[in-house]
CSV table of C-alpha atoms and ligand atoms in Angstrom, one decimal:
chain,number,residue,atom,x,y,z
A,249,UNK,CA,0.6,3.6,-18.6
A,250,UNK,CA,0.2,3.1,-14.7
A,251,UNK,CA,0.0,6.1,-12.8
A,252,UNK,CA,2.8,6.2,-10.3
A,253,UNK,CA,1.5,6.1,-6.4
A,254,UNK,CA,3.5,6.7,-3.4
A,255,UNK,CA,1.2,5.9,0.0
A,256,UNK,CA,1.9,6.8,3.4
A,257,UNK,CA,1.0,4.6,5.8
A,258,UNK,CA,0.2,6.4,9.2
A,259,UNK,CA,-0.2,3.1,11.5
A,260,UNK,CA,-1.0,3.9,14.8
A,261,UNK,CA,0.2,7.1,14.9
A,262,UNK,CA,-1.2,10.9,14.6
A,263,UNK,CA,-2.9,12.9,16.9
A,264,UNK,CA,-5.4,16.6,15.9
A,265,UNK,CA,-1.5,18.2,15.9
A,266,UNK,CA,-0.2,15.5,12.9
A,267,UNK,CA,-3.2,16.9,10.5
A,268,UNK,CA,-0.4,20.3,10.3
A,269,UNK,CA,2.0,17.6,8.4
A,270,UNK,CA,-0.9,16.7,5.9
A,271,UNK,CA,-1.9,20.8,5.8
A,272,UNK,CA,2.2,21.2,5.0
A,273,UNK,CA,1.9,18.5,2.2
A,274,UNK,CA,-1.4,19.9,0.4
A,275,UNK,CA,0.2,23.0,0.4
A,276,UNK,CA,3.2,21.7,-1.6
A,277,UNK,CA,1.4,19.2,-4.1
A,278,UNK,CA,-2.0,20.9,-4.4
A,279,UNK,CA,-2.2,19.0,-8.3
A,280,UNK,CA,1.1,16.1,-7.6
A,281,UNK,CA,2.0,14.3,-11.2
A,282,UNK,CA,1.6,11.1,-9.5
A,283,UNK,CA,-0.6,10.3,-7.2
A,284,UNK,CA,-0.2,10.8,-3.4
A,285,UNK,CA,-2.1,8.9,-0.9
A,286,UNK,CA,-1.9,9.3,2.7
A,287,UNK,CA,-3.4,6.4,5.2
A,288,UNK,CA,-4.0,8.4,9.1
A,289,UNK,CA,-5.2,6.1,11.4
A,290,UNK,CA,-9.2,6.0,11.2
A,291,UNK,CA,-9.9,8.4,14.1
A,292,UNK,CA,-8.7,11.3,11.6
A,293,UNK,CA,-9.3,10.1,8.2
A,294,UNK,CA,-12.5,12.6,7.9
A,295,UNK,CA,-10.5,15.8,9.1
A,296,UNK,CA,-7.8,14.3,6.7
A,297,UNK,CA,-9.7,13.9,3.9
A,298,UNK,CA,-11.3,17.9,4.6
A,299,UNK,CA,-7.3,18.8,5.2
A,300,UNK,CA,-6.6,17.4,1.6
A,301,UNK,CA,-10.3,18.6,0.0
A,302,UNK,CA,-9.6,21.1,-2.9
A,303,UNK,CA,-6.0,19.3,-3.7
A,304,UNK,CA,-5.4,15.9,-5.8
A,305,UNK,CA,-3.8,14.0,-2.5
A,306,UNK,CA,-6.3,11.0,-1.4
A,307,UNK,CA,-6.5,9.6,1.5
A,308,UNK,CA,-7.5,6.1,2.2
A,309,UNK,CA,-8.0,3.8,5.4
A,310,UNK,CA,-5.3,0.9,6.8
A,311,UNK,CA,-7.7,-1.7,7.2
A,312,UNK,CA,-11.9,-2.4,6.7
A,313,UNK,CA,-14.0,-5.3,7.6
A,314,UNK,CA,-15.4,-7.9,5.3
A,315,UNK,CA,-18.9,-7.0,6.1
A,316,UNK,CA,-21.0,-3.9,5.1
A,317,UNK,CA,-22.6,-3.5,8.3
A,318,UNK,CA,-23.7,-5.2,11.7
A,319,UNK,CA,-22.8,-6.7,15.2
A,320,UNK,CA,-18.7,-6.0,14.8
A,321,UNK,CA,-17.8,-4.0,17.9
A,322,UNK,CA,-14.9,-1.8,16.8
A,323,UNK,CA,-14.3,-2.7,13.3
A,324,UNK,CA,-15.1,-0.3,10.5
A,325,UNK,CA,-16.4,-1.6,7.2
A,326,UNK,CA,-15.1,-0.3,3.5
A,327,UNK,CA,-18.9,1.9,3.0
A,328,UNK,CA,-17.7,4.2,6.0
A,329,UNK,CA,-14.1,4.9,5.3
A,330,UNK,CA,-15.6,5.7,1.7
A,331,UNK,CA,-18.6,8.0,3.3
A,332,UNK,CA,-15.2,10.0,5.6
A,333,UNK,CA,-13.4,10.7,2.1
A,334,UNK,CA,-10.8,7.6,1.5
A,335,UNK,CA,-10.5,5.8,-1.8
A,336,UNK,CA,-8.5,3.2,-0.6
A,337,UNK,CA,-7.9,0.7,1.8
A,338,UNK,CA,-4.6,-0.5,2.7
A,339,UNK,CA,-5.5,-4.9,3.7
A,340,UNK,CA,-3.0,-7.8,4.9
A,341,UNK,CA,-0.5,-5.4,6.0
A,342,UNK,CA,1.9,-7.7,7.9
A,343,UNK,CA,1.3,-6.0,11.1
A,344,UNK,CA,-2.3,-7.1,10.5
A,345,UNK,CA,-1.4,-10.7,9.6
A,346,UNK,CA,0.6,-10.7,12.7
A,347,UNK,CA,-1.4,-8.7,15.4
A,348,UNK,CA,-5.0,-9.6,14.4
A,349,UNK,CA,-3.8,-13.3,12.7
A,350,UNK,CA,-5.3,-12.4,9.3
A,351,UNK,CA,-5.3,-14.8,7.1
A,352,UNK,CA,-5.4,-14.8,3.5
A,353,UNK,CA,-8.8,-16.0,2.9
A,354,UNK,CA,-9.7,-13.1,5.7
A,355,UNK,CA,-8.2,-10.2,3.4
A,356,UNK,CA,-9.3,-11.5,0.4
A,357,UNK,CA,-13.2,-11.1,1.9
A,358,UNK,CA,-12.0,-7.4,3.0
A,359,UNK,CA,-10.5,-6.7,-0.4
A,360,UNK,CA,-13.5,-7.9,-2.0
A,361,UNK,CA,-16.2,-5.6,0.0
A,362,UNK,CA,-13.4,-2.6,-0.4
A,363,UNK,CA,-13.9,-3.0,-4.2
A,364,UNK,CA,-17.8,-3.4,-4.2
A,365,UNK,CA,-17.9,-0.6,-2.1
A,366,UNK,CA,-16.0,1.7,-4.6
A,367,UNK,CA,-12.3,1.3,-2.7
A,368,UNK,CA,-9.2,0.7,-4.1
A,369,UNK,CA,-7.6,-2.5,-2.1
A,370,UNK,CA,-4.1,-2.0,-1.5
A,371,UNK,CA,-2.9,-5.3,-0.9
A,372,UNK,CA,0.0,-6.3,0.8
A,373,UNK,CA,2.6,-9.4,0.5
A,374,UNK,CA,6.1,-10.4,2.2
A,375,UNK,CA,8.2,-12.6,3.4
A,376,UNK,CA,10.0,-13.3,6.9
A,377,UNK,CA,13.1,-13.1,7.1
A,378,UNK,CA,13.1,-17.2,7.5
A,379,UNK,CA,11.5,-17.9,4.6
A,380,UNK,CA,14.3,-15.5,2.5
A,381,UNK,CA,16.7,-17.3,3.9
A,382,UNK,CA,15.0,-20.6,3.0
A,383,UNK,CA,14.7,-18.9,-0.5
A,384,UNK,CA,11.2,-19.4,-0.1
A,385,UNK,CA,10.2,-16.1,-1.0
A,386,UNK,CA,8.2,-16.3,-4.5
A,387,UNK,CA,6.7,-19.1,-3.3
A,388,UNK,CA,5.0,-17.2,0.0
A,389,UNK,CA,4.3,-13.9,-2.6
A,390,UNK,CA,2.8,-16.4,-5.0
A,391,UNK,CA,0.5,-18.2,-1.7
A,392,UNK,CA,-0.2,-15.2,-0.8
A,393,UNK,CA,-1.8,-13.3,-3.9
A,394,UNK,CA,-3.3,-16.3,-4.9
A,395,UNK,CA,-5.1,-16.5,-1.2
A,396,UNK,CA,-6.0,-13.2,-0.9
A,397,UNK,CA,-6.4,-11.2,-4.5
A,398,UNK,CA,-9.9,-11.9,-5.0
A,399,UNK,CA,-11.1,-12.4,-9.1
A,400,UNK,CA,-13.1,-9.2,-9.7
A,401,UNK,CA,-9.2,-7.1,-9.3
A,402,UNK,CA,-8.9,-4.6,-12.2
A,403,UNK,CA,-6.5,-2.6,-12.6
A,404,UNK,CA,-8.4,0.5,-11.0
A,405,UNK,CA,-8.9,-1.6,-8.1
A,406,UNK,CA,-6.6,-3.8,-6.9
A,407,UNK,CA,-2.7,-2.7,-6.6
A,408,UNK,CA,0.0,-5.1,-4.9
A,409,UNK,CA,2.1,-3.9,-2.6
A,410,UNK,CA,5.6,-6.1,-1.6
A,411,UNK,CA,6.7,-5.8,1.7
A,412,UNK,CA,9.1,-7.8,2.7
A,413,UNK,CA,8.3,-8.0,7.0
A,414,UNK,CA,12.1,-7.9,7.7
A,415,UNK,CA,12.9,-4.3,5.9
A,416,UNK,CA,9.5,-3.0,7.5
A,417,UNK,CA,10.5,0.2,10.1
A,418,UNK,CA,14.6,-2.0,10.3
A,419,UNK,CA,16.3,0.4,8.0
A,420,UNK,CA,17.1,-3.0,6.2
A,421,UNK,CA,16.4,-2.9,2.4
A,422,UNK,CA,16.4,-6.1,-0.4
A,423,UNK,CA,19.2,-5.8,-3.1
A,424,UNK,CA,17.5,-3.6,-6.1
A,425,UNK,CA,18.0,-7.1,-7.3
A,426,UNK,CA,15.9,-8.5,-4.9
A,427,UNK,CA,13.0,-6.1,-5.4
A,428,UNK,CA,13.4,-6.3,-9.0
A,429,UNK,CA,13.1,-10.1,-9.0
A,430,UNK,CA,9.7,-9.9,-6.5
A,431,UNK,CA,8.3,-7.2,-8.6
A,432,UNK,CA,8.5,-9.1,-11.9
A,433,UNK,CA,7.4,-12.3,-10.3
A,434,UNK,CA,4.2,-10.4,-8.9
A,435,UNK,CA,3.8,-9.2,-12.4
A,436,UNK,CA,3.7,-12.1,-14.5
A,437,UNK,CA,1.4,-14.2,-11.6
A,438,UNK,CA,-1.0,-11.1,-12.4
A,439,UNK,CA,-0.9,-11.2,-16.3
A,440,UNK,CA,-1.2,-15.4,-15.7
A,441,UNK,CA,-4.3,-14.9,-14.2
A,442,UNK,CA,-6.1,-12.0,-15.3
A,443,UNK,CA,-4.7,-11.6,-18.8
A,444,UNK,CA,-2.4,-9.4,-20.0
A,445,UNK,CA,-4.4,-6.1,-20.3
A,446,UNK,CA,-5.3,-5.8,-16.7
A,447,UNK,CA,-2.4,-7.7,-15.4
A,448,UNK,CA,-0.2,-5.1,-16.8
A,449,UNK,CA,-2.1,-2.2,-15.8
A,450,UNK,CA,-1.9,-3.0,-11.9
A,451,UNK,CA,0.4,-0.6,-10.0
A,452,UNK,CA,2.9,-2.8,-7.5
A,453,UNK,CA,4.4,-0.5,-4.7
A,454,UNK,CA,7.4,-1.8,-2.6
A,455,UNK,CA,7.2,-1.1,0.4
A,456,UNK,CA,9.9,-1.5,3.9
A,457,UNK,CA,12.2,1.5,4.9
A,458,UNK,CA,11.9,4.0,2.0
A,459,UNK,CA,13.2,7.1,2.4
A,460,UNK,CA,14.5,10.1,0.4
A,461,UNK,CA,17.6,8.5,0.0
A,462,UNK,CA,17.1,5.4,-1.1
A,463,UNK,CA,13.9,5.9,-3.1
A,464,UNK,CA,14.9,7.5,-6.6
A,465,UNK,CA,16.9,4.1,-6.9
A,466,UNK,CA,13.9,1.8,-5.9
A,467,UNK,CA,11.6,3.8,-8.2
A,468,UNK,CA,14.2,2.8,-11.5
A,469,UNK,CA,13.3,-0.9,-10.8
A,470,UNK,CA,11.4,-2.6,-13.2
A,471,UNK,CA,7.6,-3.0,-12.1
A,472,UNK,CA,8.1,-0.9,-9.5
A,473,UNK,CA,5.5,1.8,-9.8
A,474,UNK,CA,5.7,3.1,-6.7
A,475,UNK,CA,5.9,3.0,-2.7
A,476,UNK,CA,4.0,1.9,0.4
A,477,UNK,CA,5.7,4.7,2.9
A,478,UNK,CA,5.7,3.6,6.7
A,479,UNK,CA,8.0,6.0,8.9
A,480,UNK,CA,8.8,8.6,6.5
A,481,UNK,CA,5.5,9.1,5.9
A,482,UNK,CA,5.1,11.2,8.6
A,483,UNK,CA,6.7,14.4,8.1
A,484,UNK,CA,6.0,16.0,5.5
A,485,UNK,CA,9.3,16.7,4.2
A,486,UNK,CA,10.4,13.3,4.4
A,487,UNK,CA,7.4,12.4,1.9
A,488,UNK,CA,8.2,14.9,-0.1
A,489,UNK,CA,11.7,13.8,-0.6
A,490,UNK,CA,10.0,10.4,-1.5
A,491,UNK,CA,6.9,12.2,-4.2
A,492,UNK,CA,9.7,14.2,-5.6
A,493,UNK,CA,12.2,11.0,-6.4
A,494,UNK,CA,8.9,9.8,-7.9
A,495,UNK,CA,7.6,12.8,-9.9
A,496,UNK,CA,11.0,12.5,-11.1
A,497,UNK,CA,11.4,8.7,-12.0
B,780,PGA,P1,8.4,1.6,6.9
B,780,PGA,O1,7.0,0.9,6.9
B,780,PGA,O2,8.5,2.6,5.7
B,780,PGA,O3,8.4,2.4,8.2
B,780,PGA,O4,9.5,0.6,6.9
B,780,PGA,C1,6.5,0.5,5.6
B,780,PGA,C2,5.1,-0.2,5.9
B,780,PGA,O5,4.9,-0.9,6.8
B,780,PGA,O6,4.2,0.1,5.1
């Protein structure tokens, strides 16, 4: 059975004052029945991870380079988000692939020194709106896992998350049909290449304008084990709308 996972992703957002919102959401999920990760931008993933200390909720990092150490002014490698607490790593999140023109080949090398360095690599795949309309859309997912899952993914430490870039912070959500489609797609391409046993056992989140409302609906998708939470990650009660619909799924 996969263990269901809803993430918050923080971005670049969250001051000292935002650690109160974590403090609120250890307090109500001390031991959650799925798990609960929370991605703060780096400058607070330490006092995060103390915030979270003597509860189940994880925290993890939104990005790591591909090296373990060196001459990388500003970049933060996968052994120090692990030495300030995180267990994952969110990599190729669409804002990355646009801002910082990742490329697949890039994430795959961050995604392979998050695993050796004990991380779980949450990686990230979407379409444009374009290529939907193009109906292009298995064909990008299926570019980009093969580009950027490297081979050593097990189902401890790799999980997929599909987000498409036009329902990220729009409001705008795919069809459950739509997700449903991705989400099987995404599973067979694992099961193809991994084998069955670990292809199966990766978690996929969806991820692009979850909230309370709409996510007890996205959670009875097939495949769907989960969410990658931008926006309503922020206040606690708004994640907790979303841990409750999946506690509850
Ligand atoms: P959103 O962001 O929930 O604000 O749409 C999701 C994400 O980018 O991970």
């Amino acid at each position: 059975m996969r263990r269901k996972l809803a993430a918050g992703n923080w971005k670049m957002n969250g001051m000292s004052a935002e650690l109160e919102e974590l403090s609120t959401l250890a307090r109500m999920y001390p031991s959650p029945t799925v798990d609960v990760l929370i991605c703060p931008p780096a400058t607070l993933l330490y006092r995060a991870a103390s915030t979270v200390q003597a509860t189940d909720i994880q925290v993890g990092g939104q990005d790591c380079h591909a090296n373990t150490s060196g001459a990388h002014t500003g970049d933060i490698s996968a052994g120090m988000l692990l030495d300030a607490g995180a267990s994952a790593v969110i990599l190729g999140h669409s804002e990355r692939r646009e801002d910082h023109g990742e490329q697949n080949e890039d994430i795959r090398a961050k995604a392979r020194a998050a695993m050796d360095a004990g991380l779980k690599a949450i990686i990230c795949v979407g379409e444009s709106l374009e290529q939907r309309e193009a109906a292009n859309t298995l064909d990008i997912i299926g570019g980009q896992m093969s580009g950027s899952i490297p081979d050593q993914s097990t189902g401890e430490n790799l999980i997929v998350a599909y987000e498409p870039i036009w329902a990220i912070g729009t409001g705008k959500v795919p069809t459950l049909d739509e997700i449903g489609e991705v989400h099987d797609f995404i599973r067979t391409r694992l099961e193809r290449r991994f084998g069955e046993g670990v292809g199966r056992s990766v978690r996929l989140l969806y991820g692009g304008s979850v909230k309370p409302g709409n996510a007890a609906d996205i959670f009875a998708v097939s495949n769907v084990d989960g969410a990658l939470v931008g926006g309503a990650s922020l206040k606690a009660q708004d994640f907790a709308g979303i841990i409750d619909a999946l506690q509850n799924a």
